[in-house]
mmCIF file of C-alpha atoms in Angstrom:
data_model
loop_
_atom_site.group_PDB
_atom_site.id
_atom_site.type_symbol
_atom_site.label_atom_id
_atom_site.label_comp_id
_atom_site.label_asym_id
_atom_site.label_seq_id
_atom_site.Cartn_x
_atom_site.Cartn_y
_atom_site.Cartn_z
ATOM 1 C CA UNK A 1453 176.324 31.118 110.240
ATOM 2 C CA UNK A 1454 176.323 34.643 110.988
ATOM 3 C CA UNK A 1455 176.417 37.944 109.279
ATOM 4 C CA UNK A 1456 179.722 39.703 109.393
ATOM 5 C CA UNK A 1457 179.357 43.603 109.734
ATOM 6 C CA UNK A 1458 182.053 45.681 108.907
ATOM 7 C CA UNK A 1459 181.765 49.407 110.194
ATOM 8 C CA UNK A 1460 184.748 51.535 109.178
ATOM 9 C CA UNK A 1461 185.090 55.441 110.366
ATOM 10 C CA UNK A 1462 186.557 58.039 108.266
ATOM 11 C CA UNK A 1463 186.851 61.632 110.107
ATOM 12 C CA UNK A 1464 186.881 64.281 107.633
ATOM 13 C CA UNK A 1465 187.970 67.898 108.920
ATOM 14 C CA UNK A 1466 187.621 71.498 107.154
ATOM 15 C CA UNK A 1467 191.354 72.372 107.292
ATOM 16 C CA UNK A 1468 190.524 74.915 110.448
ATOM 17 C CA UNK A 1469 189.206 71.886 112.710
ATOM 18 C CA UNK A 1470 192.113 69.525 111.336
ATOM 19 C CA UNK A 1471 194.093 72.338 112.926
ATOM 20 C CA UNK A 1472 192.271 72.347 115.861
ATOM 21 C CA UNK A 1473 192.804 68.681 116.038
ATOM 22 C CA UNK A 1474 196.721 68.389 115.939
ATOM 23 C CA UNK A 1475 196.667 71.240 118.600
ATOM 24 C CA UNK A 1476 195.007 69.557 121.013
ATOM 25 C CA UNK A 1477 197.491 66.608 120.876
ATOM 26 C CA UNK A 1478 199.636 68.715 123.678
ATOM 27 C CA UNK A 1479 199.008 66.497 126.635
ATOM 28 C CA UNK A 1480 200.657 69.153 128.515
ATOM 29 C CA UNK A 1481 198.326 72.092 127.053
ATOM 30 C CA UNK A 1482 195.240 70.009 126.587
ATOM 31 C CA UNK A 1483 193.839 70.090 130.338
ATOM 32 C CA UNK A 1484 194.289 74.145 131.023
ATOM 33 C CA UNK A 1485 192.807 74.179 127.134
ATOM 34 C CA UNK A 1486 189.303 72.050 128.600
ATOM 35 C CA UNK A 1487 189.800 74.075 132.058
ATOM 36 C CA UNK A 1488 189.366 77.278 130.024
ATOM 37 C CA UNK A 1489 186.577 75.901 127.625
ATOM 38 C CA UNK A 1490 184.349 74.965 130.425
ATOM 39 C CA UNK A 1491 184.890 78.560 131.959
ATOM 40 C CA UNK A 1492 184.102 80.003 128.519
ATOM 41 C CA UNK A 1493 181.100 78.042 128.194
ATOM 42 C CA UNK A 1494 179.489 78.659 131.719
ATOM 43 C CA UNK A 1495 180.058 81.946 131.092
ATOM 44 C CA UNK A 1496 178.423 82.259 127.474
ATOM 45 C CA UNK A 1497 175.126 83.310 127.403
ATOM 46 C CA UNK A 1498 172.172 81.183 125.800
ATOM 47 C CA UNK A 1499 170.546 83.807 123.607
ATOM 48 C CA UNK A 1500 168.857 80.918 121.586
ATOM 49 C CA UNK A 1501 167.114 79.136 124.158
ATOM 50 C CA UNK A 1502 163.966 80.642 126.196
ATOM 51 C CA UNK A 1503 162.513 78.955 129.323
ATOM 52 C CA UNK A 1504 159.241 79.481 130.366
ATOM 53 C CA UNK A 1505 157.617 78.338 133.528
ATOM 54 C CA UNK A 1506 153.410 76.575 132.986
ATOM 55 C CA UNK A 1507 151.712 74.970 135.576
ATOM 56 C CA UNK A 1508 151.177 71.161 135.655
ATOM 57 C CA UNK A 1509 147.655 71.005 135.018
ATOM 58 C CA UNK A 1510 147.041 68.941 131.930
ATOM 59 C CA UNK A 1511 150.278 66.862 131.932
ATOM 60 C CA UNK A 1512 148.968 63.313 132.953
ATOM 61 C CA UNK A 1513 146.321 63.690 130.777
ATOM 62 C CA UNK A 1514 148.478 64.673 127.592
ATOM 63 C CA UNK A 1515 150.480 61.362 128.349
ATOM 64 C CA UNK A 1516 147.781 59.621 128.610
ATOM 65 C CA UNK A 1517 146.548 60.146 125.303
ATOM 66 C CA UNK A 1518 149.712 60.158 123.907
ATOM 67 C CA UNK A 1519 150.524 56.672 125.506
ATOM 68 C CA UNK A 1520 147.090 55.493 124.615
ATOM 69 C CA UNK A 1521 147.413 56.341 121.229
ATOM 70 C CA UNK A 1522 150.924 54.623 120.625
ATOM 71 C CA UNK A 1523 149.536 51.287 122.193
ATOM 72 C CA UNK A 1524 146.901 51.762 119.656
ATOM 73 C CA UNK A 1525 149.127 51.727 116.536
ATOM 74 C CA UNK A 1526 152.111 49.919 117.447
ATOM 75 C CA UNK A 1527 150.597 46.164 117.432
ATOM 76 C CA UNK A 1528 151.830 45.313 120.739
ATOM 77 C CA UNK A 1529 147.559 44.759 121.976
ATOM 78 C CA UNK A 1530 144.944 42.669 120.743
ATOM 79 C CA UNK A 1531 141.782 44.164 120.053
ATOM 80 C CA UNK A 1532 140.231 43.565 123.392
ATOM 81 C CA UNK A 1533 143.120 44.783 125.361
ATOM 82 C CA UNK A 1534 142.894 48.193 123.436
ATOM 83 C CA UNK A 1535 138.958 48.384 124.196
ATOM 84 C CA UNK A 1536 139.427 48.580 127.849
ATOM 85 C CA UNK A 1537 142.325 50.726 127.828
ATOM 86 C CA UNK A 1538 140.069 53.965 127.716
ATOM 87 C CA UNK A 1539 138.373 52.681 130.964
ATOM 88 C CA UNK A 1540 141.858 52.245 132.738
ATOM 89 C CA UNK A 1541 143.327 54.793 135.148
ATOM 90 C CA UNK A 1542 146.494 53.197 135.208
ATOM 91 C CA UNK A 1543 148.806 50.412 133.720
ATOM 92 C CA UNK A 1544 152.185 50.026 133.903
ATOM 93 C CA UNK A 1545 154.505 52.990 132.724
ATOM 94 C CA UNK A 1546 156.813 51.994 130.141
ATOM 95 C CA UNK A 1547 160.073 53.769 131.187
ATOM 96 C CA UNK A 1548 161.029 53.558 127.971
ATOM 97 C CA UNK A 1549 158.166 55.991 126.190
ATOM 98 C CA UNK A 1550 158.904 59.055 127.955
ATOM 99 C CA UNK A 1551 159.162 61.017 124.904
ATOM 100 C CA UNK A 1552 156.412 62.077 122.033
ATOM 101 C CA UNK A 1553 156.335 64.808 119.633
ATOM 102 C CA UNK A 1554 153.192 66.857 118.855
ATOM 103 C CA UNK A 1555 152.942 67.852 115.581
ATOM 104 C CA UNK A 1556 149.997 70.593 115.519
ATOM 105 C CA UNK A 1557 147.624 72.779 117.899
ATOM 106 C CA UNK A 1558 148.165 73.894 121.660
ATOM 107 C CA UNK A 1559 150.581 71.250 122.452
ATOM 108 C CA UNK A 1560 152.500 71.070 119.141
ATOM 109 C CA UNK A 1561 156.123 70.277 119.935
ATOM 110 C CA UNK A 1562 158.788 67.164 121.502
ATOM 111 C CA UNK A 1563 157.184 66.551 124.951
ATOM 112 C CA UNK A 1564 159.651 65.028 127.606
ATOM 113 C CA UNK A 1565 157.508 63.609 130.358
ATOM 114 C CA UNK A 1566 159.206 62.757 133.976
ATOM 115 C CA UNK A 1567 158.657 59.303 135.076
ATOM 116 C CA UNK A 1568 155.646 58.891 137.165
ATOM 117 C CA UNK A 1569 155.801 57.568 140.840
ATOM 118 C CA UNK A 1570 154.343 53.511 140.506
ATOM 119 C CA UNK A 1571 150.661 54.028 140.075
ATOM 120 C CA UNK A 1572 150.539 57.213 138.956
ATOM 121 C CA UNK A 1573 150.637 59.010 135.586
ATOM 122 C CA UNK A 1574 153.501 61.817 135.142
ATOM 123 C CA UNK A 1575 152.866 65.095 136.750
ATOM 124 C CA UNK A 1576 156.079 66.878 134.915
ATOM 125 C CA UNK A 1577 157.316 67.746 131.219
ATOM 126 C CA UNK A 1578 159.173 69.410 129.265
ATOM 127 C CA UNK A 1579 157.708 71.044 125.877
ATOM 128 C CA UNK A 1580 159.966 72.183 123.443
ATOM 129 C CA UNK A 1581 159.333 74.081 120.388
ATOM 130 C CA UNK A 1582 161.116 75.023 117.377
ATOM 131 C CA UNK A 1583 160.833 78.797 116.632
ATOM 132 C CA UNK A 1584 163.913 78.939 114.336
ATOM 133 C CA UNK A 1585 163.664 80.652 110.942
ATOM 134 C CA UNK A 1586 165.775 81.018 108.191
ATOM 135 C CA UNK A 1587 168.087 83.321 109.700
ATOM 136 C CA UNK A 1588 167.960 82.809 113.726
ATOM 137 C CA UNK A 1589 168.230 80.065 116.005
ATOM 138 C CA UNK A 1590 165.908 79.896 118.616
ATOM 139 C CA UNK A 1591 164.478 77.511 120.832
ATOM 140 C CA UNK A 1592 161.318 78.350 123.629
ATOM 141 C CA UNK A 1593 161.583 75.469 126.832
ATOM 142 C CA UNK A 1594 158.055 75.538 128.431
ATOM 143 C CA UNK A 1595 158.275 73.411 132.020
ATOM 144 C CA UNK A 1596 155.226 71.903 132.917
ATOM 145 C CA UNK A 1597 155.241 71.144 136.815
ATOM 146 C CA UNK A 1598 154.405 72.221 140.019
ATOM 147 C CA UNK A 1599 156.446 75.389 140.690
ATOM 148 C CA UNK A 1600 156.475 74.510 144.567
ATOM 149 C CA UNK A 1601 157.969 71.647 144.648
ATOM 150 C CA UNK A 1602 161.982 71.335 144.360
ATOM 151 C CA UNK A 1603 161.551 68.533 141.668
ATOM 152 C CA UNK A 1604 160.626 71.654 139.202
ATOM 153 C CA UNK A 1605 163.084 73.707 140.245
ATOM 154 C CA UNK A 1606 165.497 71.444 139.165
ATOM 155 C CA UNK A 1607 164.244 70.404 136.147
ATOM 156 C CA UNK A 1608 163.915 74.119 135.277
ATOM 157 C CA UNK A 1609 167.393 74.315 135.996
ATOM 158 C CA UNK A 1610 168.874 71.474 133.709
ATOM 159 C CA UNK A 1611 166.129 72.747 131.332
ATOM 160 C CA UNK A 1612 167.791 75.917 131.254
ATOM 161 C CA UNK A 1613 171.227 73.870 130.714
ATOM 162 C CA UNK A 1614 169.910 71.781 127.663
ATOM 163 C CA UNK A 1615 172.054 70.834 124.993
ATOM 164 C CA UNK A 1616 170.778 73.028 121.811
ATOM 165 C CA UNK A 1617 168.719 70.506 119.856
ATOM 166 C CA UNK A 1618 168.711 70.282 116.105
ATOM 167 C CA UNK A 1619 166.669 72.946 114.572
ATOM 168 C CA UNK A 1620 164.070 72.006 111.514
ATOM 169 C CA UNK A 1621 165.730 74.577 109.044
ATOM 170 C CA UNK A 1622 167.789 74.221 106.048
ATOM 171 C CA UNK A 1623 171.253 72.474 106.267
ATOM 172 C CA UNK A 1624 172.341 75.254 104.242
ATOM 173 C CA UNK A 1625 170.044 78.778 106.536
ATOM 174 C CA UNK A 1626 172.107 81.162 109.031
ATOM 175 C CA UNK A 1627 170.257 79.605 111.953
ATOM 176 C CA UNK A 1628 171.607 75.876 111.063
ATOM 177 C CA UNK A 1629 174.992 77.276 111.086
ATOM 178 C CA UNK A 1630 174.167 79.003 114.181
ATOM 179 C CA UNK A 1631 173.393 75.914 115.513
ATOM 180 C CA UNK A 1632 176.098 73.912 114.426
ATOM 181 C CA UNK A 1633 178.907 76.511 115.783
ATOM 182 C CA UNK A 1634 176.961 75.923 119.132
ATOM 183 C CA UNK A 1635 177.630 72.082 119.234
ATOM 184 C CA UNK A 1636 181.020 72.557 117.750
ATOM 185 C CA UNK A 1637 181.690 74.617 121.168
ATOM 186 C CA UNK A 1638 179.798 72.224 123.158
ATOM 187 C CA UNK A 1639 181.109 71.787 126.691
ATOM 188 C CA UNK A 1640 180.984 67.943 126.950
ATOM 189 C CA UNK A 1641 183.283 64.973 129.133
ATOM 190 C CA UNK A 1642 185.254 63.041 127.355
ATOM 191 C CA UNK A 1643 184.525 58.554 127.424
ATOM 192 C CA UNK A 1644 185.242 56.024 126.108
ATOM 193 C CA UNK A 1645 184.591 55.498 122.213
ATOM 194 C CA UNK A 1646 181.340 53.129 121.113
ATOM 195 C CA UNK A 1647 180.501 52.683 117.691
ATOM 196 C CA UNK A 1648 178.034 49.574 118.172
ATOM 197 C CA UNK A 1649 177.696 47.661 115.043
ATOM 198 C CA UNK A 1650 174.258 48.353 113.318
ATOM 199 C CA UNK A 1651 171.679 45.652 113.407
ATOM 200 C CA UNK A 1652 171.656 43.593 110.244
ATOM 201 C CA UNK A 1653 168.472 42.508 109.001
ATOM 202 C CA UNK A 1654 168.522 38.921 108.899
ATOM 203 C CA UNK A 1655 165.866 38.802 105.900
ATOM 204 C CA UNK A 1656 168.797 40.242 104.364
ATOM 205 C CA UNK A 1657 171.636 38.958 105.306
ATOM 206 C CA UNK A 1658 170.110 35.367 104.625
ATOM 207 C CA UNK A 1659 169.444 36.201 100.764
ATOM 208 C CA UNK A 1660 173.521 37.698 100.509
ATOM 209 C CA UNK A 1661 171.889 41.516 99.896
ATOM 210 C CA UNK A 1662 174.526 43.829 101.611
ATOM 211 C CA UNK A 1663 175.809 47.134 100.562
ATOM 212 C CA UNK A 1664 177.700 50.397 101.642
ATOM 213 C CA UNK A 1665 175.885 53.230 103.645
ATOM 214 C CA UNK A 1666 177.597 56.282 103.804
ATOM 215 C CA UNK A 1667 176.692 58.713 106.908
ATOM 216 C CA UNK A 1668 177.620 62.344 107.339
ATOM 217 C CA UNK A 1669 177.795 63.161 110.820
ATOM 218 C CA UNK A 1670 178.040 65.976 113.305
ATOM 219 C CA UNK A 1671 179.642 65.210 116.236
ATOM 220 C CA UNK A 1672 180.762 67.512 119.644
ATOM 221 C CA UNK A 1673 184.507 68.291 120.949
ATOM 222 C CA UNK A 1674 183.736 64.402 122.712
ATOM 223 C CA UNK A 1675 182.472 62.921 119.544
ATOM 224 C CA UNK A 1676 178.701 62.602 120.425
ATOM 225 C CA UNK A 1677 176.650 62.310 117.769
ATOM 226 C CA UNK A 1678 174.316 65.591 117.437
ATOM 227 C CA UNK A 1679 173.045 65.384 113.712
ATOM 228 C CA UNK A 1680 173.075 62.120 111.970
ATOM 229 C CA UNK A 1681 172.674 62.687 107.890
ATOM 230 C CA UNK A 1682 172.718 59.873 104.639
ATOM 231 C CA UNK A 1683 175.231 60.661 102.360
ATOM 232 C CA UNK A 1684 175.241 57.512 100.327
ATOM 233 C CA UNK A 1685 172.607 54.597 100.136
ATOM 234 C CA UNK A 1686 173.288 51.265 100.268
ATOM 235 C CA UNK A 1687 169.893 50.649 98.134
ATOM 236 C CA UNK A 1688 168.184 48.760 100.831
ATOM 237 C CA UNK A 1689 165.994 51.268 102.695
ATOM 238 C CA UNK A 1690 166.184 48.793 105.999
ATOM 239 C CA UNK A 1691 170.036 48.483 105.795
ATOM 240 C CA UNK A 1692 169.848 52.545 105.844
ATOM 241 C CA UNK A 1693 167.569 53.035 108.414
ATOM 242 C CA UNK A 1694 169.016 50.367 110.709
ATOM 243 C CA UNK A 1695 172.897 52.637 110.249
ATOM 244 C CA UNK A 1696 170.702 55.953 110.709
ATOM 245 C CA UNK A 1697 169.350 54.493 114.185
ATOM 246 C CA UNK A 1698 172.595 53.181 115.430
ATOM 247 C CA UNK A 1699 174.625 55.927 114.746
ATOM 248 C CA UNK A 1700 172.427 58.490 117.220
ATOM 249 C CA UNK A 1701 174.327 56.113 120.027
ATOM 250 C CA UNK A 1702 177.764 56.514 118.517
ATOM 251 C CA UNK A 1703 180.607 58.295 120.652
ATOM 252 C CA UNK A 1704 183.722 58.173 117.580
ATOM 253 C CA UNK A 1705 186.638 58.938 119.773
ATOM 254 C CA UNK A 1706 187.592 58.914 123.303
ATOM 255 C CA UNK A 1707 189.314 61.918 123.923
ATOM 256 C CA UNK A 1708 188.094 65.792 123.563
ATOM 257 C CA UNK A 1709 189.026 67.763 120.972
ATOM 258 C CA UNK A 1710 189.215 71.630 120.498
ATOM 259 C CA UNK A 1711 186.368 71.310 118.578
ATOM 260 C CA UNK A 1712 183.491 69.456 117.106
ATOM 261 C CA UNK A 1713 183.809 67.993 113.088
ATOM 262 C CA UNK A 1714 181.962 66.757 110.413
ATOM 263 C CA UNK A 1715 182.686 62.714 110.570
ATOM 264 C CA UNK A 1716 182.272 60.895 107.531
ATOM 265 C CA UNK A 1717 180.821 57.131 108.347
ATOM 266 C CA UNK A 1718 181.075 54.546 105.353
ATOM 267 C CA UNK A 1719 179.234 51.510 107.213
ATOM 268 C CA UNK A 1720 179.633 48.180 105.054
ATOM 269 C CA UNK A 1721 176.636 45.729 105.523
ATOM 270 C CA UNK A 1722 178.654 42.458 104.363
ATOM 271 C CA UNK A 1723 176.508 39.288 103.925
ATOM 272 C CA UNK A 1724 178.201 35.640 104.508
ATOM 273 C CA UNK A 1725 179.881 33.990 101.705
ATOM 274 C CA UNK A 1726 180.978 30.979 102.970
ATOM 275 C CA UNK A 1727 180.085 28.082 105.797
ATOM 276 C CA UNK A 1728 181.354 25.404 106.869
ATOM 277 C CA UNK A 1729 181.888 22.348 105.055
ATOM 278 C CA UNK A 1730 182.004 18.951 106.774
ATOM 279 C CA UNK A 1731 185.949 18.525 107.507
ATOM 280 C CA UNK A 1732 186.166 22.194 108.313
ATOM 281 C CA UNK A 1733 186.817 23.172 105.098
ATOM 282 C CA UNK A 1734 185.122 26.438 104.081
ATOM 283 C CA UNK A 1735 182.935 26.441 100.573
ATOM 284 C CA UNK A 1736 181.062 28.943 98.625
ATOM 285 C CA UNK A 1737 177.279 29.166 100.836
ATOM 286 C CA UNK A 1738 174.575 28.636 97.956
ATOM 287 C CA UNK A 1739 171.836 30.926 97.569
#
């Protein structure tokens, strides 16, 4: 018996994007329209975002520490296993910890490290730091690497090409609406939709305790997620939590619109009520 997980999508529109929308049903007008957009947007200049070149020294060490200390608090080593990892000048890079954020001093901010050639630690980052206030938006790209090397010119260049990343202010401040015009506008390729189905807890799911989570989303002209937000609780923190994740991965349509929208995500966690009886016929599962 497995639990059945019903995820529903309701797209709700200010009545200027539901415009928007029904325009850019042409099929004749629509590729000239994303012709023109991409133009516009290689054109427009990003005043919010500041890239600044620093050297590499430092960087394998930072990841080191930062790798060192996740290993340290996320179970996955016994005790003896985390007291020789200070000793170590090398084990295995996990491509999938590339990324840790730095809450205070000298290195505060979300540090993207560049995979490492085998044996090595990364020589190459990316810092970024959140300098928006109440009423700007403004973002300051440091790029850690060796400014020699064609490796860092390139990541210079797609740093300089980022997609603007949430700021930390108020839903509500000038700069968040700054922001949210910017992804709105985004110049994005249209794919196929994916809304993978949430993982249901099976603690929960075994004991029948389900429930409704409703998520308020921001989402670009190709329906990438950009700002995930809980508008409703289910009243299971873990049924939440486990939407919240799944929904960063969402695409919720496959064709580009005019513009991005607020999509409204009701996703129904609905536990089994019924199994299989001997004869095939279905009864009531007891709890």
């Amino acid at each position: 018996m497995s639990p059945r997980l019903l995820v529903m999508l309701m797209i709700g529109l200010s009545s200027l994007q539901v415009a928007a929308a029904q325009k850019s049903t042409d099929a004749h007008k629509r590729p000239a329209k994303q012709a023109a957009d991409k133009r516009a947007s290689a054109k427009a200049p990003t005043n919010w975002l500041q890239v600044e070149m620093a050297g590499d020294d430092g960087v394998a060490a930072l990841y080191r520490d930062q790798l060192l200390s996740w290993y340290r608090t996320s179970g996955t080593m016994d005790e003896r296993e985390l007291a020789a990892l200070p000793e170590a000048d090398y084990f295995a890079f996990r491509p999938d910890l590339t990324s840790f954020s730095i809450d205070s001093g000298p290195s505060a901010g979300q540090w993207t490290f560049a995979p490492p050639d085998q044996g090595r630690w990364p020589g190459a980052a990316v810092q970024v730091i959140d300098r928006s206030d109440a009423a700007n938006y403004r973002i300051l790209a440091r790029v850690h690497c060796d400014a020699a090397t064609e490796s860092c010119r390139k990541l210079r260049a797609d740093t300089a090409s980022m997609a603007p990343p949430e700021p930390v202010t108020s839903d509500e401040s000038a700069s968040y609406d700054a922001w949210r015009r910017l992804i709105e506008k985004e110049a994005c390729a249209p794919a196929p939709k994916a809304m993978p189905a949430p993982r249901y807890p099976a603690s929960l799911a075994r004991h029948g305790e389900g429930g409704r989570v409703e998520l308020r989303l921001l989402v670009n002209p190709c329906g990438e997620v950009r700002a995930v937000r809980l508008s409703g609780s289910s009243g299971f923190p873990q049924l939440d939590q486990s939407a919240i994740d799944t929904a960063w991965e969402w695409r919720v349509q496959s064709e580009r619109q005019e513009s991005g929208a607020i999509v409204r995500v009701p996703v129904d966690f609905v536990p089994p009520q019924f199994e299989a009886a001997p004869g095939g016929r279905a009864e009531r599962a007891s709890r």
